[in-house]
Short mmCIF file of C-alpha atoms in Angstrom, two decimals:
data_model
loop_
_atom_site.label_atom_id
_atom_site.label_comp_id
_atom_site.label_asym_id
_atom_site.label_seq_id
_atom_site.Cartn_x
_atom_site.Cartn_y
_atom_site.Cartn_z
CA UNK A 1225 -24.85 5.90 31.78
CA UNK A 1226 -22.65 5.38 28.77
CA UNK A 1227 -23.73 6.44 25.32
CA UNK A 1228 -24.45 3.46 23.14
CA UNK A 1229 -22.31 3.38 19.99
CA UNK A 1230 -23.69 5.14 16.93
CA UNK A 1231 -23.74 2.01 14.71
CA UNK A 1232 -24.04 4.35 11.74
CA UNK A 1233 -21.34 5.69 9.46
CA UNK A 1234 -21.62 8.56 7.00
CA UNK A 1235 -19.55 7.95 3.89
CA UNK A 1236 -18.80 11.29 2.19
CA UNK A 1237 -17.49 10.80 -1.32
CA UNK A 1238 -16.94 12.40 -4.71
CA UNK A 1239 -17.45 10.12 -7.73
CA UNK A 1240 -14.24 11.54 -9.18
CA UNK A 1241 -12.13 10.47 -6.17
CA UNK A 1242 -10.08 7.33 -6.73
CA UNK A 1243 -9.72 6.39 -3.07
CA UNK A 1244 -13.48 6.85 -2.68
CA UNK A 1245 -13.83 4.16 -5.38
CA UNK A 1246 -11.98 1.64 -3.21
CA UNK A 1247 -14.18 2.46 -0.22
CA UNK A 1248 -17.39 2.32 -2.27
CA UNK A 1249 -16.59 -1.22 -3.37
CA UNK A 1250 -15.74 -2.38 0.18
CA UNK A 1251 -17.99 -0.54 2.60
CA UNK A 1252 -21.31 -2.41 2.46
CA UNK A 1253 -20.15 -5.97 3.31
CA UNK A 1254 -17.50 -4.65 5.70
CA UNK A 1255 -19.97 -2.43 7.59
CA UNK A 1256 -22.37 -5.38 7.82
CA UNK A 1257 -19.65 -7.38 9.60
CA UNK A 1258 -19.39 -4.58 12.16
CA UNK A 1259 -23.18 -4.27 12.43
CA UNK A 1260 -23.02 -0.68 11.18
CA UNK A 1261 -25.40 1.10 8.77
CA UNK A 1262 -23.99 3.14 5.89
CA UNK A 1263 -25.31 6.57 4.86
CA UNK A 1264 -24.01 7.46 1.38
CA UNK A 1265 -23.20 11.18 1.20
CA UNK A 1266 -22.23 12.37 -2.29
CA UNK A 1267 -20.68 15.82 -2.55
CA UNK A 1268 -18.36 17.75 -4.87
CA UNK A 1269 -14.74 18.20 -3.87
CA UNK A 1270 -14.03 20.81 -6.55
CA UNK A 1271 -15.50 23.80 -4.67
CA UNK A 1272 -13.69 22.70 -1.50
CA UNK A 1273 -10.37 22.52 -3.33
CA UNK A 1274 -11.13 25.94 -4.84
CA UNK A 1275 -11.66 27.35 -1.36
CA UNK A 1276 -8.08 26.23 -0.59
CA UNK A 1277 -6.87 28.13 -3.67
CA UNK A 1278 -6.42 24.99 -5.79
CA UNK A 1279 -7.83 24.69 -9.29
CA UNK A 1280 -7.68 20.88 -9.36
CA UNK A 1281 -6.97 17.78 -7.27
CA UNK A 1282 -3.69 17.71 -5.32
CA UNK A 1283 -2.92 14.55 -7.32
CA UNK A 1284 -2.84 16.74 -10.42
CA UNK A 1285 -1.20 19.79 -8.84
CA UNK A 1286 1.58 17.85 -7.07
CA UNK A 1287 3.51 15.99 -9.73
CA UNK A 1288 5.36 13.62 -7.37
CA UNK A 1289 2.32 12.74 -5.30
CA UNK A 1290 0.28 12.26 -8.46
CA UNK A 1291 2.81 9.84 -9.95
CA UNK A 1292 2.83 7.88 -6.70
CA UNK A 1293 -0.94 7.73 -6.34
CA UNK A 1294 -1.44 5.82 -9.60
CA UNK A 1295 1.14 3.22 -8.55
CA UNK A 1296 -0.51 2.99 -5.15
CA UNK A 1297 -3.92 2.47 -6.78
CA UNK A 1298 -2.62 -0.51 -8.78
CA UNK A 1299 -1.32 -2.13 -5.59
CA UNK A 1300 -4.36 -1.20 -3.48
CA UNK A 1301 -6.85 -2.53 -6.03
CA UNK A 1302 -4.84 -5.74 -6.30
CA UNK A 1303 -4.85 -6.02 -2.51
CA UNK A 1304 -8.61 -5.57 -2.29
CA UNK A 1305 -9.35 -7.66 -5.38
CA UNK A 1306 -10.87 -4.76 -7.34
CA UNK A 1307 -10.67 -4.08 -11.07
CA UNK A 1308 -8.69 -0.97 -11.93
CA UNK A 1309 -8.01 1.12 -15.01
CA UNK A 1310 -6.29 4.48 -14.59
CA UNK A 1311 -8.73 7.16 -15.77
CA UNK A 1312 -7.55 8.97 -18.90
CA UNK A 1313 -9.35 12.05 -17.54
CA UNK A 1314 -8.93 12.98 -13.86
CA UNK A 1315 -10.73 14.11 -11.80
CA UNK A 1316 -13.95 13.48 -13.72
CA UNK A 1317 -16.93 15.82 -13.37
CA UNK A 1318 -19.70 14.21 -11.35
CA UNK A 1319 -22.61 16.63 -10.95
CA UNK A 1320 -25.33 14.52 -12.61
CA UNK A 1321 -24.51 11.19 -10.95
CA UNK A 1322 -24.16 12.97 -7.59
CA UNK A 1323 -27.65 14.42 -7.96
CA UNK A 1324 -29.10 11.03 -8.93
CA UNK A 1325 -27.35 9.44 -5.94
CA UNK A 1326 -28.92 12.05 -3.65
CA UNK A 1327 -32.31 11.37 -5.21
CA UNK A 1328 -31.79 7.71 -4.36
CA UNK A 1329 -31.41 8.35 -0.63
CA UNK A 1330 -33.35 5.65 1.16
CA UNK A 1331 -34.07 3.78 -2.07
CA UNK A 1332 -32.90 0.17 -2.41
CA UNK A 1333 -30.93 1.01 -5.59
CA UNK A 1334 -28.79 3.83 -4.18
CA UNK A 1335 -25.69 1.87 -3.20
CA UNK A 1336 -25.60 -0.27 -6.34
CA UNK A 1337 -26.05 2.84 -8.49
CA UNK A 1338 -23.09 4.47 -6.71
CA UNK A 1339 -20.86 1.43 -7.16
CA UNK A 1340 -21.66 1.30 -10.87
CA UNK A 1341 -20.82 4.98 -11.34
CA UNK A 1342 -17.49 4.42 -9.62
CA UNK A 1343 -16.81 1.31 -11.72
CA UNK A 1344 -17.52 3.25 -14.92
CA UNK A 1345 -14.90 5.82 -13.91
CA UNK A 1346 -12.20 3.61 -12.40
CA UNK A 1347 -12.67 0.15 -13.92
CA UNK A 1348 -13.86 1.16 -17.41
CA UNK A 1349 -12.28 4.59 -17.83
CA UNK A 1350 -15.49 6.19 -19.06
CA UNK A 1351 -17.06 9.58 -18.39
CA UNK A 1352 -19.70 9.61 -15.67
CA UNK A 1353 -21.37 13.01 -16.04
CA UNK A 1354 -23.35 12.49 -19.26
CA UNK A 1355 -27.06 11.57 -19.45
CA UNK A 1356 -25.99 8.55 -21.54
CA UNK A 1357 -23.66 7.24 -18.85
CA UNK A 1358 -26.02 7.87 -15.92
CA UNK A 1359 -29.13 6.82 -17.85
CA UNK A 1360 -27.39 3.63 -18.95
CA UNK A 1361 -26.73 2.62 -15.35
CA UNK A 1362 -30.30 3.40 -14.29
CA UNK A 1363 -31.63 1.29 -17.16
CA UNK A 1364 -29.32 -1.59 -16.25
CA UNK A 1365 -30.89 -1.45 -12.80
CA UNK A 1366 -34.39 -1.63 -14.35
CA UNK A 1367 -35.28 1.90 -13.23
CA UNK A 1368 -37.18 4.64 -15.11
CA UNK A 1369 -34.05 6.50 -16.26
CA UNK A 1370 -35.69 9.50 -17.94
CA UNK A 1371 -38.01 10.19 -15.04
CA UNK A 1372 -35.27 9.90 -12.42
CA UNK A 1373 -32.84 12.12 -14.33
CA UNK A 1374 -35.53 14.77 -14.72
CA UNK A 1375 -36.22 14.69 -10.98
CA UNK A 1376 -32.48 14.80 -10.28
CA UNK A 1377 -32.13 17.99 -12.34
CA UNK A 1378 -35.03 19.77 -10.64
CA UNK A 1379 -34.46 22.48 -8.05
CA UNK A 1380 -34.92 20.49 -4.83
CA UNK A 1381 -32.09 18.09 -5.69
CA UNK A 1382 -29.88 20.84 -7.12
CA UNK A 1383 -30.29 22.63 -3.83
CA UNK A 1384 -29.60 19.47 -1.88
CA UNK A 1385 -26.26 18.92 -3.62
CA UNK A 1386 -25.27 22.52 -2.88
CA UNK A 1387 -26.23 21.96 0.74
CA UNK A 1388 -24.05 18.83 0.84
CA UNK A 1389 -21.11 21.04 -0.11
CA UNK A 1390 -21.98 23.60 2.54
CA UNK A 1391 -22.26 20.89 5.17
CA UNK A 1392 -18.94 19.37 4.13
CA UNK A 1393 -17.28 22.78 4.36
CA UNK A 1394 -18.85 23.51 7.74
CA UNK A 1395 -17.59 20.16 9.03
CA UNK A 1396 -14.07 20.92 7.75
CA UNK A 1397 -14.00 18.12 5.18
CA UNK A 1398 -10.81 18.53 3.12
CA UNK A 1399 -10.75 15.36 1.00
CA UNK A 1400 -12.53 12.14 0.16
CA UNK A 1401 -13.47 9.64 1.26
CA UNK A 1402 -14.33 11.13 4.65
CA UNK A 1403 -16.29 9.28 7.30
CA UNK A 1404 -18.32 10.66 10.16
CA UNK A 1405 -19.48 8.66 13.15
CA UNK A 1406 -21.48 11.26 15.02
CA UNK A 1407 -19.15 14.25 15.04
CA UNK A 1408 -15.99 12.14 14.85
CA UNK A 1409 -14.23 12.51 11.50
CA UNK A 1410 -12.01 9.93 9.78
CA UNK A 1411 -10.24 10.64 6.50
CA UNK A 1412 -9.27 8.17 3.82
CA UNK A 1413 -9.99 4.60 2.79
CA UNK A 1414 -7.15 3.59 5.13
CA UNK A 1415 -9.30 4.67 8.10
CA UNK A 1416 -12.46 2.78 7.09
CA UNK A 1417 -11.89 -0.11 9.51
CA UNK A 1418 -11.05 2.30 12.35
CA UNK A 1419 -14.21 4.33 11.69
CA UNK A 1420 -16.36 1.18 11.61
CA UNK A 1421 -14.78 -0.09 14.82
CA UNK A 1422 -15.53 3.27 16.44
CA UNK A 1423 -19.14 3.15 15.22
CA UNK A 1424 -19.49 -0.36 16.62
CA UNK A 1425 -17.97 0.59 19.97
CA UNK A 1426 -14.98 -1.73 19.43
CA UNK A 1427 -11.26 -1.19 19.74
CA UNK A 1428 -9.57 -0.73 16.35
CA UNK A 1429 -7.06 -3.44 15.44
CA UNK A 1430 -3.47 -2.18 15.38
CA UNK A 1431 -0.26 -4.16 15.26
CA UNK A 1432 2.15 -2.52 17.71
CA UNK B 1290 14.54 -17.49 -12.82
CA UNK B 1291 12.57 -15.26 -10.50
CA UNK B 1292 14.18 -12.51 -8.48
CA UNK B 1293 14.25 -13.38 -4.81
CA UNK B 1294 12.51 -10.80 -2.63
CA UNK B 1295 14.60 -7.92 -1.36
CA UNK B 1296 14.07 -8.68 2.37
CA UNK B 1297 15.26 -5.13 3.06
CA UNK B 1298 13.25 -1.98 3.58
CA UNK B 1299 14.51 1.59 3.52
CA UNK B 1300 12.69 3.77 6.03
CA UNK B 1301 13.01 7.44 4.99
CA UNK B 1302 11.99 9.77 7.79
CA UNK B 1303 12.22 13.28 9.18
CA UNK B 1304 12.43 13.56 12.98
CA UNK B 1305 9.86 16.35 12.78
CA UNK B 1306 7.27 14.17 11.04
CA UNK B 1307 4.52 12.88 13.32
CA UNK B 1308 3.54 9.89 11.19
CA UNK B 1309 7.24 8.95 11.00
CA UNK B 1310 7.14 8.78 14.81
CA UNK B 1311 4.49 6.06 14.68
CA UNK B 1312 6.50 4.07 12.15
CA UNK B 1313 9.75 4.49 14.10
CA UNK B 1314 8.15 2.95 17.17
CA UNK B 1315 6.68 0.00 15.22
CA UNK B 1316 9.08 -0.91 12.46
CA UNK B 1317 11.78 -3.01 14.15
CA UNK B 1318 9.64 -5.76 15.74
CA UNK B 1319 7.21 -5.71 12.81
CA UNK B 1320 9.98 -6.07 10.20
CA UNK B 1321 11.47 -8.92 12.23
CA UNK B 1322 8.16 -10.77 11.96
CA UNK B 1323 8.39 -10.44 8.16
CA UNK B 1324 12.08 -11.43 8.16
CA UNK B 1325 13.00 -8.04 6.69
CA UNK B 1326 15.99 -5.82 7.54
CA UNK B 1327 15.48 -2.10 8.18
CA UNK B 1328 17.74 0.65 6.81
CA UNK B 1329 17.08 3.92 8.67
CA UNK B 1330 17.32 6.86 6.27
CA UNK B 1331 17.04 10.26 7.96
CA UNK B 1332 16.49 13.27 5.70
CA UNK B 1333 15.04 16.77 5.90
CA UNK B 1334 11.57 17.37 4.48
CA UNK B 1335 11.87 21.17 4.67
CA UNK B 1336 13.88 21.61 1.44
CA UNK B 1337 11.53 19.22 -0.39
CA UNK B 1338 8.47 21.17 0.75
CA UNK B 1339 10.26 24.38 -0.31
CA UNK B 1340 10.79 22.90 -3.79
CA UNK B 1341 6.98 22.56 -3.99
CA UNK B 1342 6.64 26.24 -3.09
CA UNK B 1343 5.58 25.57 0.51
CA UNK B 1344 7.21 27.31 3.45
CA UNK B 1345 6.06 24.74 6.03
CA UNK B 1346 4.36 21.37 6.47
CA UNK B 1347 1.00 20.90 4.72
CA UNK B 1348 -0.38 20.20 8.22
CA UNK B 1349 0.45 23.82 9.04
CA UNK B 1350 -0.48 25.34 5.67
CA UNK B 1351 -3.84 23.54 5.35
CA UNK B 1352 -5.90 24.50 8.36
CA UNK B 1353 -8.54 21.77 8.01
CA UNK B 1354 -6.08 18.97 7.38
CA UNK B 1355 -3.91 20.21 10.24
CA UNK B 1356 -6.83 20.17 12.69
CA UNK B 1357 -7.71 16.65 11.59
CA UNK B 1358 -4.17 15.31 11.82
CA UNK B 1359 -3.87 16.01 15.54
CA UNK B 1360 -7.13 14.16 16.21
CA UNK B 1361 -5.96 11.31 14.02
CA UNK B 1362 -2.66 11.14 15.94
CA UNK B 1363 -4.48 10.72 19.26
CA UNK B 1364 -6.47 7.82 17.83
CA UNK B 1365 -3.54 6.24 15.97
CA UNK B 1366 -1.25 6.36 19.00
CA UNK B 1367 -3.99 4.81 21.12
CA UNK B 1368 -4.45 2.10 18.48
CA UNK B 1369 -0.74 1.28 18.42
CA UNK B 1370 -0.27 1.65 22.17
CA UNK B 1371 2.14 4.60 21.88
CA UNK B 1372 2.52 7.59 24.18
CA UNK B 1373 1.53 10.88 22.55
CA UNK B 1374 1.73 14.57 23.37
CA UNK B 1375 0.94 17.09 20.63
CA UNK B 1376 4.10 19.12 19.99
CA UNK B 1377 3.77 22.77 20.98
CA UNK B 1378 6.16 23.55 18.11
CA UNK B 1379 5.64 21.87 14.74
CA UNK B 1380 7.45 20.82 12.65
CA UNK B 1381 10.56 20.79 14.82
CA UNK B 1382 14.02 21.43 13.33
CA UNK B 1383 16.04 18.23 13.18
CA UNK B 1384 19.43 18.89 11.58
CA UNK B 1385 21.64 17.81 14.50
CA UNK B 1386 19.81 14.58 15.39
CA UNK B 1387 19.60 13.69 11.67
CA UNK B 1388 23.37 14.04 11.36
CA UNK B 1389 23.95 11.93 14.47
CA UNK B 1390 21.56 9.29 13.13
CA UNK B 1391 23.52 9.19 9.86
CA UNK B 1392 26.76 8.86 11.83
CA UNK B 1393 25.18 5.85 13.56
CA UNK B 1394 24.63 3.93 10.32
CA UNK B 1395 25.59 0.33 10.97
CA UNK B 1396 26.12 0.98 14.71
CA UNK B 1397 24.07 -1.01 17.23
CA UNK B 1398 22.73 2.20 18.83
CA UNK B 1399 21.27 3.81 15.68
CA UNK B 1400 17.68 2.61 15.94
CA UNK B 1401 17.35 3.20 19.68
CA UNK B 1402 18.82 6.69 19.26
CA UNK B 1403 16.23 7.44 16.56
CA UNK B 1404 13.33 6.19 18.68
CA UNK B 1405 14.45 8.35 21.59
CA UNK B 1406 14.66 11.47 19.42
CA UNK B 1407 11.14 10.81 18.16
CA UNK B 1408 9.90 10.20 21.70
CA UNK B 1409 11.42 13.48 22.86
CA UNK B 1410 9.48 15.32 20.14
CA UNK B 1411 6.15 13.48 20.21
CA UNK B 1412 5.84 11.93 23.68
CA UNK B 1413 7.60 14.64 25.73
CA UNK B 1414 7.04 17.75 23.59
CA UNK B 1415 10.66 18.84 23.76
CA UNK B 1416 12.99 20.36 21.19
CA UNK B 1417 15.26 17.89 19.44
CA UNK B 1418 17.78 20.09 17.63
CA UNK B 1419 19.87 21.31 20.55
CA UNK B 1420 23.20 19.81 21.69
CA UNK B 1421 21.60 19.37 25.15
CA UNK B 1422 18.74 17.28 23.74
CA UNK B 1423 20.88 15.15 21.43
CA UNK B 1424 23.77 14.89 23.88
CA UNK B 1425 21.37 13.83 26.62
CA UNK B 1426 20.11 10.93 24.56
CA UNK B 1427 23.62 9.82 23.62
CA UNK B 1428 24.62 9.89 27.29
CA UNK B 1429 21.56 7.86 28.29
CA UNK B 1430 22.77 5.28 25.80
CA UNK B 1431 26.23 5.25 27.41
CA UNK B 1432 27.89 6.75 24.34
CA UNK B 1433 30.62 9.44 24.12
CA UNK B 1434 28.25 12.32 23.42
CA UNK B 1435 30.78 15.11 22.84
CA UNK B 1436 32.88 13.05 20.48
CA UNK B 1437 29.92 11.83 18.45
CA UNK B 1438 28.37 15.28 18.14
CA UNK B 1439 31.68 16.68 16.96
CA UNK B 1440 31.95 13.97 14.30
CA UNK B 1441 28.33 14.58 13.32
CA UNK B 1442 29.05 18.29 12.71
CA UNK B 1443 32.12 17.63 10.56
CA UNK B 1444 32.04 17.96 6.78
CA UNK B 1445 31.61 14.30 5.76
CA UNK B 1446 28.36 13.93 7.69
CA UNK B 1447 27.11 17.40 6.71
CA UNK B 1448 27.63 16.36 3.11
CA UNK B 1449 25.94 13.03 3.70
CA UNK B 1450 22.78 14.69 5.01
CA UNK B 1451 22.70 16.97 1.96
CA UNK B 1452 23.11 13.91 -0.24
CA UNK B 1453 20.19 12.23 1.53
CA UNK B 1454 18.04 15.18 0.46
CA UNK B 1455 19.29 14.98 -3.11
CA UNK B 1456 18.59 11.26 -3.23
CA UNK B 1457 15.09 11.77 -1.79
CA UNK B 1458 14.38 14.45 -4.40
CA UNK B 1459 15.72 12.29 -7.24
CA UNK B 1460 13.51 9.40 -6.11
CA UNK B 1461 10.47 11.73 -6.01
CA UNK B 1462 9.92 11.50 -2.26
CA UNK B 1463 7.19 13.99 -1.32
CA UNK B 1464 6.50 13.20 2.33
CA UNK B 1465 7.44 11.03 5.28
CA UNK B 1466 7.57 8.29 6.21
CA UNK B 1467 8.43 6.87 2.80
CA UNK B 1468 9.56 3.31 2.27
CA UNK B 1469 11.59 1.83 -0.56
CA UNK B 1470 11.86 -1.84 -1.33
CA UNK B 1471 14.28 -1.81 -4.23
CA UNK B 1472 12.85 0.90 -6.47
CA UNK B 1473 9.27 0.38 -5.26
CA UNK B 1474 8.00 3.33 -3.19
CA UNK B 1475 5.38 3.23 -0.45
CA UNK B 1476 4.20 6.37 1.34
CA UNK B 1477 2.88 6.69 4.87
CA UNK B 1478 2.76 4.68 8.06
CA UNK B 1479 -0.48 3.18 6.71
CA UNK B 1480 1.56 1.39 4.02
CA UNK B 1481 4.19 -0.10 6.35
CA UNK B 1482 2.63 -3.57 6.39
CA UNK B 1483 2.18 -3.55 2.60
CA UNK B 1484 5.82 -2.52 2.08
CA UNK B 1485 7.05 -5.25 4.45
CA UNK B 1486 4.88 -7.86 2.75
CA UNK B 1487 6.32 -6.76 -0.60
CA UNK B 1488 9.88 -6.99 0.75
CA UNK B 1489 9.16 -10.49 2.08
CA UNK B 1490 7.61 -11.62 -1.21
CA UNK B 1491 4.19 -12.09 0.41
CA UNK B 1492 0.73 -10.93 -0.58
CA UNK B 1493 -0.45 -7.94 1.46
CA UNK B 1494 -3.47 -8.59 3.65
CA UNK B 1495 -6.58 -6.70 2.49
CA UNK B 1496 -10.16 -7.17 3.56
CA UNK B 1497 -12.27 -7.03 0.41
#
């Protein structure tokens, strides 16, 4: 008996990660075409980079790669039809929106909240960690902003975000976006289609 | 008056680079479909990594990324229909085959020679820097192996390989494969189609 395909993808992301932005804007309609469900998994890359001995993103630490990445983002966002403004601060701190996103697990507003946080960072070049920024998005969505932010800053959610980091470390996540289909890991927006094909039990499309 | 598209792509590669292997096996028929000419540009990544303060490939230095890359290679080679055997030594030294490849610039055997060197490394798990390895490939191609290897080890070609490294550094190359279309840089096998579309003056294909 063959295992049936998972039909579920975990999307591990940091709101400060520019390639996670591209995935966040694409994943829901694309996954629907593959018949795959998306589990949004916010986490913080900073502690993982620190564990490698880095005090920032490799796009900051490696001058040449950094310069390239911003050119690549212009082209990639054009390719995918996404708005893009290079952040004047990178990578942006994302503790508060990550906690709110975790609080929204299973709620109908979670994915739209995440997309709006990403858009604030990468389409509007605005900070995403302040109560004003996060509260503003929650209000736009017609949600009780004050109440949700209070719950997001309480111990259970604080603990949950720390546990996300521990899980990411245990699963050898080294960047974002990272996808899991069962235990199978895929790294980078460039692997999104492959990961969805795997989740759907299809062959990935590759031009020889 | 608009510039006409370049219709030429420079493919910068190191014979020790596993993602360059995938590109090397795909680029000629794919570029033909876009009506684009390929200029093979061998260079050595080692000195570039050294200039970043690294004494090896990031796939060796970063344990988690390294572990992932070998899983990714299995999947990518399956996707593209390429044979794959994980090299028991990585990254392999490639001075001699790089010099021979430079000597072959403009010759009808250059691209097939390059593909066979890559196949030796990544499909057969064999060293590629010895006179036996390189000479064997040249003989398979019906070429005067001794004569070519002697010319490849003479000063003009030695100098040319050093100049390739200087050019790569000046153009801020930080990994391989790297593509140039005019001054526009694209990094990684995952960007091959985008680079070819750019060279052909077409829009790249992106699923929103």
